[in-house]
Amino acid sequence: MVSSPHEAMHQIFREDPELFARALPRAGIPFPKPTSIQFLDTDLAEIKPVERRVDTLLRISTADNDGYLLAFESQGQPDEKKHSSWTYYLAYLYAKYKVPPILLVLCRDKNTASWAANPIRIGLPAHTSIAVFPLVLGPDNLPTIIDPDEAEQDIPLAVLSALAHAKDPALPAILDALATALANVGGNALDDWAEYTEIGLGDTPARALWRNLVAMRPSRFPGSGTIVEEYRIKGFTQGEAEGKAKGEAEGRAKGEAEGKAKGEAEGRAQDILRILDLRGIDIPEAARERISGCTDLDMLGTWFDRSLTAADADELFAEM
């Protein structure tokens, strides 16, 4: 059955067709620069046999030749049946369009990526009749983007990185950088790519973490009552939402730096506790009280960064 994460991995190239031209070089795979890109029908079925369909298919034009076809396949796990399907796809595409077809496999874990990268050889031990060499984008060669500034420079690539590293221990830091970048960009990009990322993460703990990271980011237009603002408020528990909203509203209304700082500290403390809870980290009562009672924003910032990777609550308070 086709899943949401499966669809997200290849449909991101429908959202931004030129993404592959930026992603492949970042993965160490040089490729001709496209001059134009055309979407093609993904149905590769003949008149009467079995239906065959690639996930996404693009026709790429280049300045120095007739271009090529780029067939995207999103692969969640090794499947030997795909070897015959992929071989058929490339042969059929070449026969139909008379330009070179390239297979690009998108993977979310290293084991599947390693399997997909193996050449497919059809024939006898003494003679190979057909050989297929898939290109692969996955956690091994896509960049791990944990810098919000870098993520902001290319949001689609940062989203692709997050989905490809969905099973990576660094995923919390990747999602935090992406959430910050989206909050900085704002507008439709925030709504569209935040939702896209959530769907792409599937029904996993990472999805809950992502929803809360997006909700933690302050609205660009506080008090406007927009859908985005309401969505973020609902991402908190009632107590967290009321405390954070009250602190921010008092700071804006009265212009009291102290009140605003207190609200920010309370909100950041709740962020830290929420992340630890989502990651399944046990929080002793003493640690919970220490985090909740802290008003030093710099210290809370350090603890927040550590909460993304800490093995236990004690690691938050380790001496620098």
XYZ file of C-alpha atoms in Angstrom:
320
model
C 0.000 0.000 0.000
C 1.272 3.458 -0.906
C 1.853 5.508 2.257
C 2.007 9.253 2.880
C 5.791 9.182 3.546
C 6.247 7.266 0.253
C 4.263 9.877 -1.660
C 6.012 12.804 0.029
C 9.484 11.557 -0.903
C 8.843 11.798 -4.645
C 6.062 14.400 -4.842
C 8.416 16.986 -3.380
C 9.941 17.038 -6.866
C 6.518 17.931 -8.260
C 6.363 20.831 -5.827
C 9.843 21.998 -6.890
C 10.924 20.263 -10.139
C 14.366 21.906 -10.090
C 15.130 20.445 -6.653
C 16.877 17.411 -8.163
C 19.379 19.708 -9.901
C 20.342 21.116 -6.492
C 20.107 17.871 -4.508
C 22.228 15.662 -6.772
C 25.368 17.848 -6.651
C 24.987 18.100 -2.865
C 25.050 14.300 -2.855
C 28.278 14.258 -4.907
C 26.547 13.364 -8.208
C 27.362 15.848 -11.020
C 24.523 16.325 -13.498
C 23.835 18.533 -16.542
C 22.073 21.797 -15.703
C 18.460 21.775 -16.977
C 17.197 24.491 -19.283
C 13.576 23.355 -19.065
C 11.560 20.667 -17.263
C 8.369 18.983 -18.452
C 6.069 16.709 -16.459
C 5.164 13.467 -18.235
C 2.454 10.866 -17.715
C 3.655 8.359 -15.116
C 1.584 5.485 -16.586
C 3.901 2.985 -18.301
C 1.238 0.342 -18.982
C 0.914 -1.195 -22.421
C -2.498 -1.876 -23.985
C -3.172 -5.259 -22.403
C -0.502 -6.368 -19.904
C 0.025 -5.488 -16.234
C -0.232 -1.840 -15.248
C 3.153 -0.301 -14.476
C 3.569 3.187 -13.075
C 6.575 5.189 -11.903
C 6.147 7.548 -8.964
C 7.146 10.773 -10.755
C 8.475 11.333 -14.267
C 10.167 14.451 -15.646
C 11.567 15.278 -19.070
C 14.661 17.435 -18.703
C 16.035 19.621 -21.481
C 19.671 20.710 -21.514
C 21.649 23.176 -23.585
C 23.976 20.684 -25.294
C 21.760 17.683 -26.233
C 18.213 16.324 -26.428
C 18.029 16.049 -22.659
C 16.934 13.020 -20.674
C 14.093 11.519 -18.648
C 14.224 11.365 -14.863
C 12.090 8.626 -13.296
C 11.650 8.965 -9.512
C 10.929 5.939 -7.329
C 10.302 6.292 -3.590
C 11.485 3.115 -1.869
C 10.738 2.311 1.778
C 12.441 -1.083 2.004
C 14.386 -3.578 -0.142
C 12.155 -5.371 -2.634
C 13.738 -7.706 -5.184
C 10.640 -7.437 -7.405
C 11.630 -3.847 -8.090
C 14.658 -4.974 -10.087
C 12.489 -6.292 -12.914
C 10.098 -3.324 -12.654
C 12.870 -0.754 -12.821
C 14.513 -2.487 -15.763
C 11.184 -2.516 -17.582
C 10.583 1.165 -16.820
C 13.887 2.254 -18.351
C 13.529 0.056 -21.433
C 9.967 1.212 -22.046
C 10.819 4.887 -21.550
C 13.751 4.693 -23.941
C 11.613 2.961 -26.573
C 8.804 5.517 -26.207
C 10.693 8.808 -25.930
C 14.002 8.010 -27.662
C 16.031 9.918 -25.043
C 18.151 8.488 -22.202
C 16.126 7.537 -19.102
C 17.656 7.882 -15.627
C 16.303 6.124 -12.537
C 16.520 8.097 -9.266
C 15.575 6.124 -6.144
C 14.636 8.070 -2.978
C 15.243 6.264 0.329
C 14.576 7.006 4.002
C 17.069 4.606 5.587
C 20.650 3.519 4.934
C 19.896 -0.182 4.470
C 17.379 0.477 1.695
C 19.639 3.064 0.072
C 22.560 0.617 0.042
C 20.369 -2.066 -1.514
C 18.932 0.281 -4.140
C 22.386 1.468 -5.229
C 23.485 -2.024 -6.290
C 23.641 -2.436 -10.091
C 20.941 -4.636 -11.604
C 22.417 -7.140 -14.033
C 20.227 -9.354 -16.204
C 21.683 -12.232 -18.215
C 24.029 -15.138 -17.632
C 27.084 -15.208 -15.345
C 29.231 -15.158 -18.460
C 27.316 -12.393 -20.195
C 25.203 -9.462 -18.950
C 22.440 -8.581 -21.416
C 21.063 -5.583 -19.515
C 22.621 -3.558 -16.712
C 20.830 -0.867 -14.690
C 22.693 1.549 -12.450
C 20.198 3.425 -10.253
C 21.047 6.795 -8.762
C 20.106 7.020 -5.082
C 19.318 9.916 -2.769
C 19.141 8.988 0.891
C 20.607 9.551 4.343
C 24.125 8.590 3.237
C 24.546 11.307 0.616
C 21.938 14.004 1.313
C 23.200 16.753 3.639
C 22.183 16.809 7.298
C 20.914 20.384 7.571
C 20.907 21.505 11.212
C 21.676 25.192 10.599
C 18.495 27.312 10.279
C 20.287 29.777 7.989
C 21.285 26.983 5.618
C 17.768 25.533 5.742
C 16.282 28.952 4.953
C 18.416 29.258 1.794
C 16.695 26.226 0.234
C 13.525 25.158 2.051
C 12.603 22.271 -0.338
C 16.095 20.778 0.020
C 15.850 21.100 3.806
C 12.473 19.316 3.743
C 13.904 16.551 1.548
C 16.829 16.235 3.978
C 14.435 15.909 6.919
C 12.392 13.190 5.202
C 15.503 11.305 4.066
C 16.921 11.400 7.616
C 13.616 10.412 9.242
C 15.333 7.491 10.989
C 18.527 9.386 11.856
C 19.350 10.157 15.530
C 19.988 13.756 14.426
C 16.387 14.174 13.226
C 15.291 16.380 16.190
C 18.054 18.890 15.379
C 17.181 18.755 11.657
C 13.504 19.409 12.372
C 14.342 22.218 14.797
C 16.442 23.980 12.139
C 13.702 23.511 9.538
C 10.996 24.834 11.873
C 13.090 27.920 12.617
C 13.751 28.504 8.913
C 10.047 28.205 8.058
C 9.124 30.622 10.847
C 11.654 33.115 9.454
C 10.324 32.761 5.905
C 6.651 32.814 6.944
C 3.822 33.274 4.461
C 2.566 30.408 2.309
C 5.911 28.636 2.599
C 5.311 28.127 6.320
C 1.848 26.634 5.842
C 2.669 24.517 2.797
C 6.034 23.088 3.788
C 5.106 22.592 7.444
C 2.151 20.468 6.370
C 4.237 18.675 3.732
C 6.879 17.764 6.312
C 4.272 16.522 8.770
C 2.677 14.238 6.165
C 6.083 13.010 5.032
C 7.074 11.960 8.558
C 4.110 9.599 8.694
C 2.583 8.154 11.842
C 5.739 8.326 13.970
C 6.893 10.072 17.176
C 8.817 12.455 14.908
C 5.499 13.755 13.584
C 4.393 14.757 17.083
C 7.769 16.404 17.688
C 7.426 18.332 14.426
C 3.929 19.596 15.294
C 5.190 20.946 18.594
C 8.308 22.516 17.087
C 6.137 24.404 14.592
C 3.748 25.423 17.369
C 6.632 26.750 19.488
C 7.672 29.305 16.903
C 6.197 32.776 17.564
C 3.666 34.172 15.099
C 4.929 36.874 12.727
C 1.656 38.740 13.428
C 0.804 38.013 17.086
C -2.788 38.654 18.102
C -4.016 38.610 14.505
C -6.110 35.480 15.032
C -4.872 33.871 11.811
C -5.265 30.164 11.101
C -1.528 29.669 11.502
C -1.552 31.324 14.910
C -4.569 29.288 16.054
C -2.923 26.097 14.806
C 0.214 26.849 16.806
C -1.714 27.619 19.966
C -3.604 24.346 19.642
C -0.283 22.546 19.336
C 0.302 23.209 23.064
C -1.590 21.812 25.969
C -4.109 24.280 27.391
C -1.825 25.243 30.294
C 1.188 25.751 28.049
C -0.799 27.814 25.545
C -2.339 30.033 28.217
C 0.990 30.626 29.980
C 2.893 31.415 26.797
C 0.154 33.612 25.306
C -0.303 35.504 28.604
C 3.434 36.190 28.955
C 3.746 37.438 25.365
C 0.558 39.540 25.531
C 1.598 41.236 28.787
C 5.039 41.971 27.381
C 3.574 43.596 24.251
C 0.811 45.486 26.064
C 2.828 46.897 28.937
C 6.246 47.035 27.340
C 7.711 45.485 30.436
C 10.909 43.727 29.520
C 10.861 41.768 32.745
C 7.395 40.369 32.122
C 8.258 39.483 28.558
C 11.464 37.750 29.610
C 9.531 35.757 32.194
C 7.011 34.659 29.587
C 9.769 33.652 27.189
C 11.533 31.717 29.932
C 8.343 29.888 30.873
C 7.689 29.069 27.238
C 11.230 27.827 26.636
C 11.122 25.717 29.806
C 7.897 24.105 28.572
C 9.582 23.517 25.176
C 12.440 21.638 26.849
C 10.127 19.478 28.938
C 7.945 18.749 25.918
C 10.867 17.604 23.776
C 12.189 15.333 26.529
C 8.719 13.846 26.961
C 8.350 13.249 23.217
C 11.770 11.572 23.094
C 10.803 9.287 25.977
C 13.414 10.713 28.360
C 12.565 10.245 32.043
C 12.455 13.599 33.895
C 12.920 13.343 37.672
C 10.822 15.793 39.679
C 13.916 17.719 40.816
C 15.024 18.198 37.205
C 11.533 19.256 36.165
C 11.404 21.881 38.927
C 14.894 23.161 38.057
C 13.921 23.625 34.400
C 10.536 25.200 35.179
C 12.006 27.571 37.759
C 14.897 28.837 35.619
C 14.625 32.424 34.338
C 18.045 32.619 32.660
C 17.254 32.595 28.919
C 20.866 31.810 27.963
C 20.897 28.790 30.267
C 17.500 27.680 28.980
C 18.827 27.995 25.438
C 21.726 25.690 26.296
C 19.383 23.184 27.910
C 17.058 23.350 24.892
C 19.911 22.504 22.507
C 20.981 19.609 24.728
C 17.405 18.307 25.033
C 17.446 17.394 21.328
C 20.172 14.754 21.819
C 20.598 14.133 25.571
C 20.446 10.503 26.682
C 19.014 11.477 30.080
C 17.960 14.572 32.030
C 21.311 14.829 33.833
C 23.089 15.624 30.552
C 21.199 18.935 30.422
C 22.967 20.194 33.519
C 26.501 18.964 32.777
C 29.242 21.538 33.298
C 30.431 23.278 30.124
